[in-house]
Amino acid sequence: MELINIKSVNVRYKNGVNAIYDLSLKIKKGDFVFVIGGSGCGKSTFIKMLYREIKPNSGEIILGGLNVAKLRNSKVYKLRRKLGIVFQDYRLLPKLTVYENVAFALEVIGAKKSEIQVKTLKAIELVGLKSKTRMYPDQLSGGEQQRVAIARAIVNNPKLLLCDEPTGNLDPEKSMEIMKILDNINKTIGTTIIMATHDKEIVNKMKKRVIVLKDGHLVKDYEKGKYDDEIA
Ligand code: ADP
């Protein structure tokens, strides 16, 4: 079963830059997909169009039964509830504890207090931060902050987890810790994961599907991929 079906999508920014050209792609439920390519090839744009931060100029994106490209602004929340997002710079709320940062994602959608507590603690445990539940972001390392961001992104059990350079600010060891957590989420919960990265070592180690973008074009799609030296 496929979760995402992208058909002939084009994205052009207002300044005339074409960031995605005629891109067609299917992603199955439970897949783990890397989106790679050099700086400016369209990785972020690709991730952004999936959560409708950006609306394609043409083409179709069907995600979990929603027509993302045509979705009215007032209905975008329906899409956002199906997915979690992790960014390079964590984006935690500095005045909230680990627990509060994760719980916040459930509070804003009006979940019951009892449900919030159970799900929040479970998500924090899943990323290995049980002992840091009451700490604030500035008391945590970069790797730990990213783990909080992952817990927040998955706390409502989304079908899809989008990650835009999640290891971009981390050293190789911390990056691998993050990858183990993402792999575990993919394997045990079955969450579909799409991760934009230019981290060659990670892509080569994980042996997942790899989609290569170049100047906004999809140029390669490997089933169990590696990082092509030619695009680095
Ligand atoms: P990557 O994530 O692979 O570095 P991006 O998706 O950020 O690539 O960018 C793809 C292309 O679109 C680049 O040429 C970039 O300069 C351009 N671009 C990105 N964001 C904008 C924007 N908001 N307005 C205009 N051009 C943009």
PDB file of C-alpha atoms and ligand atoms in Angstrom:
ATOM      1  CA  MET A   1       0.000   0.000   0.000  1.00  0.00           C
ATOM      2  CA  GLU A   2       1.330   3.406  -0.846  1.00  0.00           C
ATOM      3  CA  LEU A   3       1.149   6.338   1.541  1.00  0.00           C
ATOM      4  CA  ILE A   4       2.262   9.020  -0.893  1.00  0.00           C
ATOM      5  CA  ASN A   5       1.736   9.369  -4.620  1.00  0.00           C
ATOM      6  CA  ILE A   6       3.401  12.364  -6.253  1.00  0.00           C
ATOM      7  CA  LYS A   7       2.518  12.997  -9.896  1.00  0.00           C
ATOM      8  CA  SER A   8       4.301  15.478 -12.171  1.00  0.00           C
ATOM      9  CA  VAL A   9       4.875  18.097  -9.482  1.00  0.00           C
ATOM     10  CA  ASN A  10       6.515  21.433 -10.253  1.00  0.00           C
ATOM     11  CA  VAL A  11       7.495  24.005  -7.639  1.00  0.00           C
ATOM     12  CA  ARG A  12       8.555  27.460  -8.698  1.00  0.00           C
ATOM     13  CA  TYR A  13       9.387  30.213  -6.210  1.00  0.00           C
ATOM     14  CA  LYS A  14       8.091  33.744  -6.713  1.00  0.00           C
ATOM     15  CA  ASN A  15      11.525  34.936  -7.818  1.00  0.00           C
ATOM     16  CA  GLY A  16      11.317  32.524 -10.755  1.00  0.00           C
ATOM     17  CA  VAL A  17      13.576  29.781  -9.357  1.00  0.00           C
ATOM     18  CA  ASN A  18      12.338  26.325 -10.335  1.00  0.00           C
ATOM     19  CA  ALA A  19      13.035  24.191  -7.276  1.00  0.00           C
ATOM     20  CA  ILE A  20      11.213  20.964  -8.321  1.00  0.00           C
ATOM     21  CA  TYR A  21      10.689  19.866 -11.938  1.00  0.00           C
ATOM     22  CA  ASP A  22       8.115  17.321 -13.089  1.00  0.00           C
ATOM     23  CA  LEU A  23       8.687  15.032 -10.134  1.00  0.00           C
ATOM     24  CA  SER A  24       6.745  11.752  -9.901  1.00  0.00           C
ATOM     25  CA  LEU A  25       7.263   9.281  -7.086  1.00  0.00           C
ATOM     26  CA  LYS A  26       5.444   6.756  -4.924  1.00  0.00           C
ATOM     27  CA  ILE A  27       6.305   6.009  -1.315  1.00  0.00           C
ATOM     28  CA  LYS A  28       4.932   2.911   0.386  1.00  0.00           C
ATOM     29  CA  LYS A  29       3.583   2.752   3.927  1.00  0.00           C
ATOM     30  CA  GLY A  30       6.382   1.859   6.325  1.00  0.00           C
ATOM     31  CA  ASP A  31       9.178   2.911   3.959  1.00  0.00           C
ATOM     32  CA  PHE A  32      12.332   4.683   5.113  1.00  0.00           C
ATOM     33  CA  VAL A  33      13.502   7.029   2.372  1.00  0.00           C
ATOM     34  CA  PHE A  34      16.527   9.303   2.152  1.00  0.00           C
ATOM     35  CA  VAL A  35      16.322  12.366  -0.078  1.00  0.00           C
ATOM     36  CA  ILE A  36      19.822  13.411  -0.995  1.00  0.00           C
ATOM     37  CA  GLY A  37      21.702  15.756  -3.289  1.00  0.00           C
ATOM     38  CA  GLY A  38      23.972  18.776  -3.235  1.00  0.00           C
ATOM     39  CA  SER A  39      23.116  22.110  -1.651  1.00  0.00           C
ATOM     40  CA  GLY A  40      20.240  23.844  -3.460  1.00  0.00           C
ATOM     41  CA  CYS A  41      19.036  20.684  -5.286  1.00  0.00           C
ATOM     42  CA  GLY A  42      15.539  20.955  -3.777  1.00  0.00           C
ATOM     43  CA  LYS A  43      15.631  18.699  -0.681  1.00  0.00           C
ATOM     44  CA  SER A  44      14.023  21.237   1.664  1.00  0.00           C
ATOM     45  CA  THR A  45      11.503  22.262  -0.949  1.00  0.00           C
ATOM     46  CA  PHE A  46      10.546  18.596  -1.394  1.00  0.00           C
ATOM     47  CA  ILE A  47       9.981  18.185   2.368  1.00  0.00           C
ATOM     48  CA  LYS A  48       8.106  21.515   2.580  1.00  0.00           C
ATOM     49  CA  MET A  49       5.686  20.635  -0.199  1.00  0.00           C
ATOM     50  CA  LEU A  50       4.763  17.433   1.660  1.00  0.00           C
ATOM     51  CA  TYR A  51       3.560  19.357   4.717  1.00  0.00           C
ATOM     52  CA  ARG A  52       2.130  22.154   2.561  1.00  0.00           C
ATOM     53  CA  GLU A  53       4.481  24.833   3.732  1.00  0.00           C
ATOM     54  CA  ILE A  54       4.797  25.284  -0.044  1.00  0.00           C
ATOM     55  CA  LYS A  55       2.043  24.739  -2.604  1.00  0.00           C
ATOM     56  CA  PRO A  56       3.175  23.201  -5.913  1.00  0.00           C
ATOM     57  CA  ASN A  57       2.463  25.210  -9.073  1.00  0.00           C
ATOM     58  CA  SER A  58       1.235  22.088 -10.822  1.00  0.00           C
ATOM     59  CA  GLY A  59       0.887  18.354 -10.360  1.00  0.00           C
ATOM     60  CA  GLU A  60      -0.688  16.223  -7.677  1.00  0.00           C
ATOM     61  CA  ILE A  61       0.367  14.997  -4.241  1.00  0.00           C
ATOM     62  CA  ILE A  62      -1.894  12.391  -2.650  1.00  0.00           C
ATOM     63  CA  LEU A  63      -0.920  11.667   0.937  1.00  0.00           C
ATOM     64  CA  GLY A  64      -2.997   9.339   3.104  1.00  0.00           C
ATOM     65  CA  GLY A  65      -6.098  10.078   1.028  1.00  0.00           C
ATOM     66  CA  LEU A  66      -5.637  13.877   1.056  1.00  0.00           C
ATOM     67  CA  ASN A  67      -4.990  15.865  -2.101  1.00  0.00           C
ATOM     68  CA  VAL A  68      -2.173  17.922  -0.601  1.00  0.00           C
ATOM     69  CA  ALA A  69      -1.503  20.245  -3.542  1.00  0.00           C
ATOM     70  CA  LYS A  70      -5.160  21.261  -3.763  1.00  0.00           C
ATOM     71  CA  LEU A  71      -5.995  21.276  -0.063  1.00  0.00           C
ATOM     72  CA  ARG A  72      -7.604  24.523   1.113  1.00  0.00           C
ATOM     73  CA  ASN A  73      -5.625  26.458   3.707  1.00  0.00           C
ATOM     74  CA  SER A  74      -8.438  25.887   6.197  1.00  0.00           C
ATOM     75  CA  LYS A  75      -8.003  22.106   5.814  1.00  0.00           C
ATOM     76  CA  VAL A  76      -4.211  21.958   6.083  1.00  0.00           C
ATOM     77  CA  TYR A  77      -4.565  20.961   9.752  1.00  0.00           C
ATOM     78  CA  LYS A  78      -5.952  17.604   8.558  1.00  0.00           C
ATOM     79  CA  LEU A  79      -2.671  16.944   6.777  1.00  0.00           C
ATOM     80  CA  ARG A  80      -0.525  18.187   9.647  1.00  0.00           C
ATOM     81  CA  ARG A  81      -2.224  15.732  12.014  1.00  0.00           C
ATOM     82  CA  LYS A  82      -1.040  12.874   9.859  1.00  0.00           C
ATOM     83  CA  LEU A  83       2.597  13.852  10.122  1.00  0.00           C
ATOM     84  CA  GLY A  84       5.422  14.849  12.438  1.00  0.00           C
ATOM     85  CA  ILE A  85       8.324  17.081  11.444  1.00  0.00           C
ATOM     86  CA  VAL A  86      11.905  17.248  12.711  1.00  0.00           C
ATOM     87  CA  PHE A  87      14.211  20.132  11.724  1.00  0.00           C
ATOM     88  CA  GLN A  88      17.965  20.593  11.822  1.00  0.00           C
ATOM     89  CA  ASP A  89      17.708  23.230  14.585  1.00  0.00           C
ATOM     90  CA  TYR A  90      15.370  21.282  16.944  1.00  0.00           C
ATOM     91  CA  ARG A  91      12.905  24.188  17.438  1.00  0.00           C
ATOM     92  CA  LEU A  92      12.082  23.425  21.069  1.00  0.00           C
ATOM     93  CA  LEU A  93      10.360  25.953  23.295  1.00  0.00           C
ATOM     94  CA  PRO A  94      13.153  27.148  25.644  1.00  0.00           C
ATOM     95  CA  LYS A  95      10.941  27.950  28.634  1.00  0.00           C
ATOM     96  CA  LEU A  96       9.268  24.534  28.659  1.00  0.00           C
ATOM     97  CA  THR A  97      10.686  21.299  30.107  1.00  0.00           C
ATOM     98  CA  VAL A  98      11.240  18.164  28.015  1.00  0.00           C
ATOM     99  CA  TYR A  99       7.873  16.853  29.209  1.00  0.00           C
ATOM    100  CA  GLU A 100       6.078  20.130  28.435  1.00  0.00           C
ATOM    101  CA  ASN A 101       7.657  20.432  24.985  1.00  0.00           C
ATOM    102  CA  VAL A 102       6.422  16.970  24.022  1.00  0.00           C
ATOM    103  CA  ALA A 103       3.025  17.301  25.744  1.00  0.00           C
ATOM    104  CA  PHE A 104       2.440  20.631  23.975  1.00  0.00           C
ATOM    105  CA  ALA A 105       1.989  18.820  20.646  1.00  0.00           C
ATOM    106  CA  LEU A 106      -0.991  16.969  22.154  1.00  0.00           C
ATOM    107  CA  GLU A 107      -2.392  19.946  24.071  1.00  0.00           C
ATOM    108  CA  VAL A 108      -2.771  22.008  20.903  1.00  0.00           C
ATOM    109  CA  ILE A 109      -4.972  19.330  19.354  1.00  0.00           C
ATOM    110  CA  GLY A 110      -7.145  19.143  22.475  1.00  0.00           C
ATOM    111  CA  ALA A 111      -6.169  15.700  23.800  1.00  0.00           C
ATOM    112  CA  LYS A 112      -7.374  14.636  27.275  1.00  0.00           C
ATOM    113  CA  LYS A 113      -4.982  15.171  30.175  1.00  0.00           C
ATOM    114  CA  SER A 114      -4.747  11.442  30.999  1.00  0.00           C
ATOM    115  CA  GLU A 115      -4.023  10.608  27.362  1.00  0.00           C
ATOM    116  CA  ILE A 116      -1.420  13.381  27.187  1.00  0.00           C
ATOM    117  CA  GLN A 117       0.446  11.978  30.178  1.00  0.00           C
ATOM    118  CA  VAL A 118       0.550   8.373  28.946  1.00  0.00           C
ATOM    119  CA  LYS A 119       1.576   9.258  25.386  1.00  0.00           C
ATOM    120  CA  THR A 120       4.124  11.901  26.420  1.00  0.00           C
ATOM    121  CA  LEU A 121       5.959   9.612  28.835  1.00  0.00           C
ATOM    122  CA  LYS A 122       5.947   6.792  26.279  1.00  0.00           C
ATOM    123  CA  ALA A 123       7.451   9.023  23.582  1.00  0.00           C
ATOM    124  CA  ILE A 124      10.129  10.364  25.947  1.00  0.00           C
ATOM    125  CA  GLU A 125      11.035   6.805  26.940  1.00  0.00           C
ATOM    126  CA  LEU A 126      11.242   5.747  23.298  1.00  0.00           C
ATOM    127  CA  VAL A 127      13.952   8.339  22.630  1.00  0.00           C
ATOM    128  CA  GLY A 128      15.840   7.329  25.804  1.00  0.00           C
ATOM    129  CA  LEU A 129      15.317  10.527  27.813  1.00  0.00           C
ATOM    130  CA  LYS A 130      13.277   9.281  30.759  1.00  0.00           C
ATOM    131  CA  SER A 131      15.836  10.602  33.260  1.00  0.00           C
ATOM    132  CA  LYS A 132      15.714  14.106  31.699  1.00  0.00           C
ATOM    133  CA  THR A 133      11.928  14.558  31.661  1.00  0.00           C
ATOM    134  CA  ARG A 134      11.986  17.629  33.935  1.00  0.00           C
ATOM    135  CA  MET A 135      14.965  19.355  32.350  1.00  0.00           C
ATOM    136  CA  TYR A 136      14.939  22.411  30.078  1.00  0.00           C
ATOM    137  CA  PRO A 137      16.379  22.442  26.536  1.00  0.00           C
ATOM    138  CA  ASP A 138      19.452  24.497  27.535  1.00  0.00           C
ATOM    139  CA  GLN A 139      20.362  21.774  30.054  1.00  0.00           C
ATOM    140  CA  LEU A 140      20.595  19.190  27.248  1.00  0.00           C
ATOM    141  CA  SER A 141      23.196  18.394  24.584  1.00  0.00           C
ATOM    142  CA  GLY A 142      22.362  18.966  20.911  1.00  0.00           C
ATOM    143  CA  GLY A 143      21.764  15.255  20.407  1.00  0.00           C
ATOM    144  CA  GLU A 144      19.409  15.142  23.387  1.00  0.00           C
ATOM    145  CA  GLN A 145      17.525  18.195  22.161  1.00  0.00           C
ATOM    146  CA  GLN A 146      17.023  16.497  18.810  1.00  0.00           C
ATOM    147  CA  ARG A 147      15.707  13.414  20.616  1.00  0.00           C
ATOM    148  CA  VAL A 148      13.130  15.638  22.371  1.00  0.00           C
ATOM    149  CA  ALA A 149      12.146  17.044  18.966  1.00  0.00           C
ATOM    150  CA  ILE A 150      11.692  13.479  17.671  1.00  0.00           C
ATOM    151  CA  ALA A 151       9.562  12.557  20.707  1.00  0.00           C
ATOM    152  CA  ARG A 152       7.405  15.623  20.062  1.00  0.00           C
ATOM    153  CA  ALA A 153       7.070  14.737  16.376  1.00  0.00           C
ATOM    154  CA  ILE A 154       5.897  11.163  17.015  1.00  0.00           C
ATOM    155  CA  VAL A 155       3.866  11.627  20.209  1.00  0.00           C
ATOM    156  CA  ASN A 156       0.569  11.582  18.350  1.00  0.00           C
ATOM    157  CA  ASN A 157       1.539   8.476  16.389  1.00  0.00           C
ATOM    158  CA  PRO A 158       1.677  10.062  12.913  1.00  0.00           C
ATOM    159  CA  LYS A 159       1.702   7.955   9.753  1.00  0.00           C
ATOM    160  CA  LEU A 160       4.594   9.980   8.382  1.00  0.00           C
ATOM    161  CA  LEU A 161       7.707  11.498   9.918  1.00  0.00           C
ATOM    162  CA  LEU A 162       9.470  14.174   7.851  1.00  0.00           C
ATOM    163  CA  CYS A 163      13.052  15.008   8.810  1.00  0.00           C
ATOM    164  CA  ASP A 164      14.960  17.899   7.227  1.00  0.00           C
ATOM    165  CA  GLU A 165      18.709  17.451   7.911  1.00  0.00           C
ATOM    166  CA  PRO A 166      18.039  16.162  11.466  1.00  0.00           C
ATOM    167  CA  THR A 167      21.726  15.395  12.047  1.00  0.00           C
ATOM    168  CA  GLY A 168      23.024  18.586  10.421  1.00  0.00           C
ATOM    169  CA  ASN A 169      24.206  20.105  13.713  1.00  0.00           C
ATOM    170  CA  LEU A 170      25.515  16.905  15.298  1.00  0.00           C
ATOM    171  CA  ASP A 171      28.851  15.072  15.336  1.00  0.00           C
ATOM    172  CA  PRO A 172      29.032  11.592  13.699  1.00  0.00           C
ATOM    173  CA  GLU A 173      28.515   9.694  16.959  1.00  0.00           C
ATOM    174  CA  LYS A 174      25.441  11.697  18.003  1.00  0.00           C
ATOM    175  CA  SER A 175      24.162  11.490  14.446  1.00  0.00           C
ATOM    176  CA  MET A 176      24.263   7.679  14.563  1.00  0.00           C
ATOM    177  CA  GLU A 177      22.326   7.732  17.860  1.00  0.00           C
ATOM    178  CA  ILE A 178      19.625   9.769  16.149  1.00  0.00           C
ATOM    179  CA  MET A 179      19.601   7.343  13.210  1.00  0.00           C
ATOM    180  CA  LYS A 180      19.193   4.350  15.544  1.00  0.00           C
ATOM    181  CA  ILE A 181      16.179   6.016  17.140  1.00  0.00           C
ATOM    182  CA  LEU A 182      14.625   6.818  13.753  1.00  0.00           C
ATOM    183  CA  ASP A 183      15.289   3.267  12.521  1.00  0.00           C
ATOM    184  CA  ASN A 184      13.692   1.855  15.673  1.00  0.00           C
ATOM    185  CA  ILE A 185      10.593   4.057  15.210  1.00  0.00           C
ATOM    186  CA  ASN A 186      10.335   2.920  11.590  1.00  0.00           C
ATOM    187  CA  LYS A 187      10.739  -0.763  12.437  1.00  0.00           C
ATOM    188  CA  THR A 188       8.728  -1.075  15.657  1.00  0.00           C
ATOM    189  CA  ILE A 189       5.913   1.441  15.137  1.00  0.00           C
ATOM    190  CA  GLY A 190       5.896   1.254  11.346  1.00  0.00           C
ATOM    191  CA  THR A 191       6.039   5.023  10.858  1.00  0.00           C
ATOM    192  CA  THR A 192       6.982   5.984   7.292  1.00  0.00           C
ATOM    193  CA  ILE A 193      10.087   8.184   7.391  1.00  0.00           C
ATOM    194  CA  ILE A 194      11.369  10.630   4.777  1.00  0.00           C
ATOM    195  CA  MET A 195      14.681  12.222   5.620  1.00  0.00           C
ATOM    196  CA  ALA A 196      16.525  14.899   3.660  1.00  0.00           C
ATOM    197  CA  THR A 197      20.261  14.757   4.298  1.00  0.00           C
ATOM    198  CA  HIS A 198      23.664  15.334   2.790  1.00  0.00           C
ATOM    199  CA  ASP A 199      25.352  13.043   5.330  1.00  0.00           C
ATOM    200  CA  LYS A 200      27.111  10.503   3.166  1.00  0.00           C
ATOM    201  CA  GLU A 201      28.211   8.247   6.027  1.00  0.00           C
ATOM    202  CA  ILE A 202      24.687   7.849   7.364  1.00  0.00           C
ATOM    203  CA  VAL A 203      23.169   7.079   3.968  1.00  0.00           C
ATOM    204  CA  ASN A 204      25.819   4.445   3.241  1.00  0.00           C
ATOM    205  CA  LYS A 205      25.437   2.789   6.650  1.00  0.00           C
ATOM    206  CA  MET A 206      21.643   2.600   6.741  1.00  0.00           C
ATOM    207  CA  LYS A 207      21.054   0.997   3.312  1.00  0.00           C
ATOM    208  CA  LYS A 208      17.557   2.379   2.808  1.00  0.00           C
ATOM    209  CA  ARG A 209      15.800   3.639  -0.282  1.00  0.00           C
ATOM    210  CA  VAL A 210      17.647   6.677  -1.656  1.00  0.00           C
ATOM    211  CA  ILE A 211      16.138   9.328  -3.909  1.00  0.00           C
ATOM    212  CA  VAL A 212      18.647  11.629  -5.545  1.00  0.00           C
ATOM    213  CA  LEU A 213      17.703  15.171  -6.578  1.00  0.00           C
ATOM    214  CA  LYS A 214      19.778  17.340  -8.874  1.00  0.00           C
ATOM    215  CA  ASP A 215      18.721  20.896  -9.764  1.00  0.00           C
ATOM    216  CA  GLY A 216      15.145  19.976  -8.828  1.00  0.00           C
ATOM    217  CA  HIS A 217      15.053  16.822 -10.953  1.00  0.00           C
ATOM    218  CA  LEU A 218      14.730  13.309  -9.593  1.00  0.00           C
ATOM    219  CA  VAL A 219      17.787  11.700 -11.141  1.00  0.00           C
ATOM    220  CA  LYS A 220      18.071   8.378  -9.267  1.00  0.00           C
ATOM    221  CA  ASP A 221      15.964   6.135  -7.080  1.00  0.00           C
ATOM    222  CA  TYR A 222      17.818   3.251  -5.406  1.00  0.00           C
ATOM    223  CA  GLU A 223      15.956   0.508  -3.567  1.00  0.00           C
ATOM    224  CA  LYS A 224      18.781  -0.105  -1.086  1.00  0.00           C
ATOM    225  CA  GLY A 225      20.961   2.849  -1.671  1.00  0.00           C
ATOM    226  CA  LYS A 226      24.263   4.425  -1.287  1.00  0.00           C
ATOM    227  CA  TYR A 227      25.497   7.980  -1.544  1.00  0.00           C
ATOM    228  CA  ASP A 228      26.756   8.595  -5.045  1.00  0.00           C
ATOM    229  CA  ASP A 229      30.119  10.305  -5.028  1.00  0.00           C
ATOM    230  CA  GLU A 230      29.252  12.096  -8.234  1.00  0.00           C
ATOM    231  CA  ILE A 231      26.508  14.149  -6.520  1.00  0.00           C
ATOM    232  CA  ALA A 232      28.379  14.943  -3.297  1.00  0.00           C
TER     233      ALA A 232
HETATM  234  P1  ADP B   1      18.313  22.116  -0.550  1.00  0.00           P
HETATM  235  O1  ADP B   1      17.430  21.852   0.632  1.00  0.00           O
HETATM  236  O2  ADP B   1      18.598  20.875  -1.342  1.00  0.00           O
HETATM  237  O3  ADP B   1      19.562  22.866  -0.211  1.00  0.00           O
HETATM  238  P2  ADP B   1      16.231  24.023  -1.360  1.00  0.00           P
HETATM  239  O4  ADP B   1      14.974  23.245  -1.519  1.00  0.00           O
HETATM  240  O5  ADP B   1      16.401  24.806  -0.097  1.00  0.00           O
HETATM  241  O6  ADP B   1      17.493  23.046  -1.577  1.00  0.00           O
HETATM  242  O7  ADP B   1      16.385  25.016  -2.582  1.00  0.00           O
HETATM  243  C1  ADP B   1      16.159  24.648  -3.933  1.00  0.00           C
HETATM  244  C2  ADP B   1      16.304  25.890  -4.828  1.00  0.00           C
HETATM  245  O8  ADP B   1      15.269  26.812  -4.543  1.00  0.00           O
HETATM  246  C3  ADP B   1      17.620  26.640  -4.630  1.00  0.00           C
HETATM  247  O9  ADP B   1      17.998  27.171  -5.865  1.00  0.00           O
HETATM  248  C4  ADP B   1      17.233  27.765  -3.664  1.00  0.00           C
HETATM  249  O10 ADP B   1      18.062  28.880  -3.827  1.00  0.00           O
HETATM  250  C5  ADP B   1      15.802  28.047  -4.094  1.00  0.00           C
HETATM  251  N1  ADP B   1      14.957  28.526  -2.976  1.00  0.00           N
HETATM  252  C6  ADP B   1      14.748  27.901  -1.772  1.00  0.00           C
HETATM  253  N2  ADP B   1      13.884  28.596  -1.026  1.00  0.00           N
HETATM  254  C7  ADP B   1      13.530  29.680  -1.742  1.00  0.00           C
HETATM  255  C8  ADP B   1      12.649  30.796  -1.502  1.00  0.00           C
HETATM  256  N3  ADP B   1      11.947  30.903  -0.380  1.00  0.00           N
HETATM  257  N4  ADP B   1      12.530  31.722  -2.481  1.00  0.00           N
HETATM  258  C9  ADP B   1      13.224  31.618  -3.633  1.00  0.00           C
HETATM  259  N5  ADP B   1      14.052  30.609  -3.933  1.00  0.00           N
HETATM  260  C10 ADP B   1      14.212  29.644  -3.001  1.00  0.00           C
END
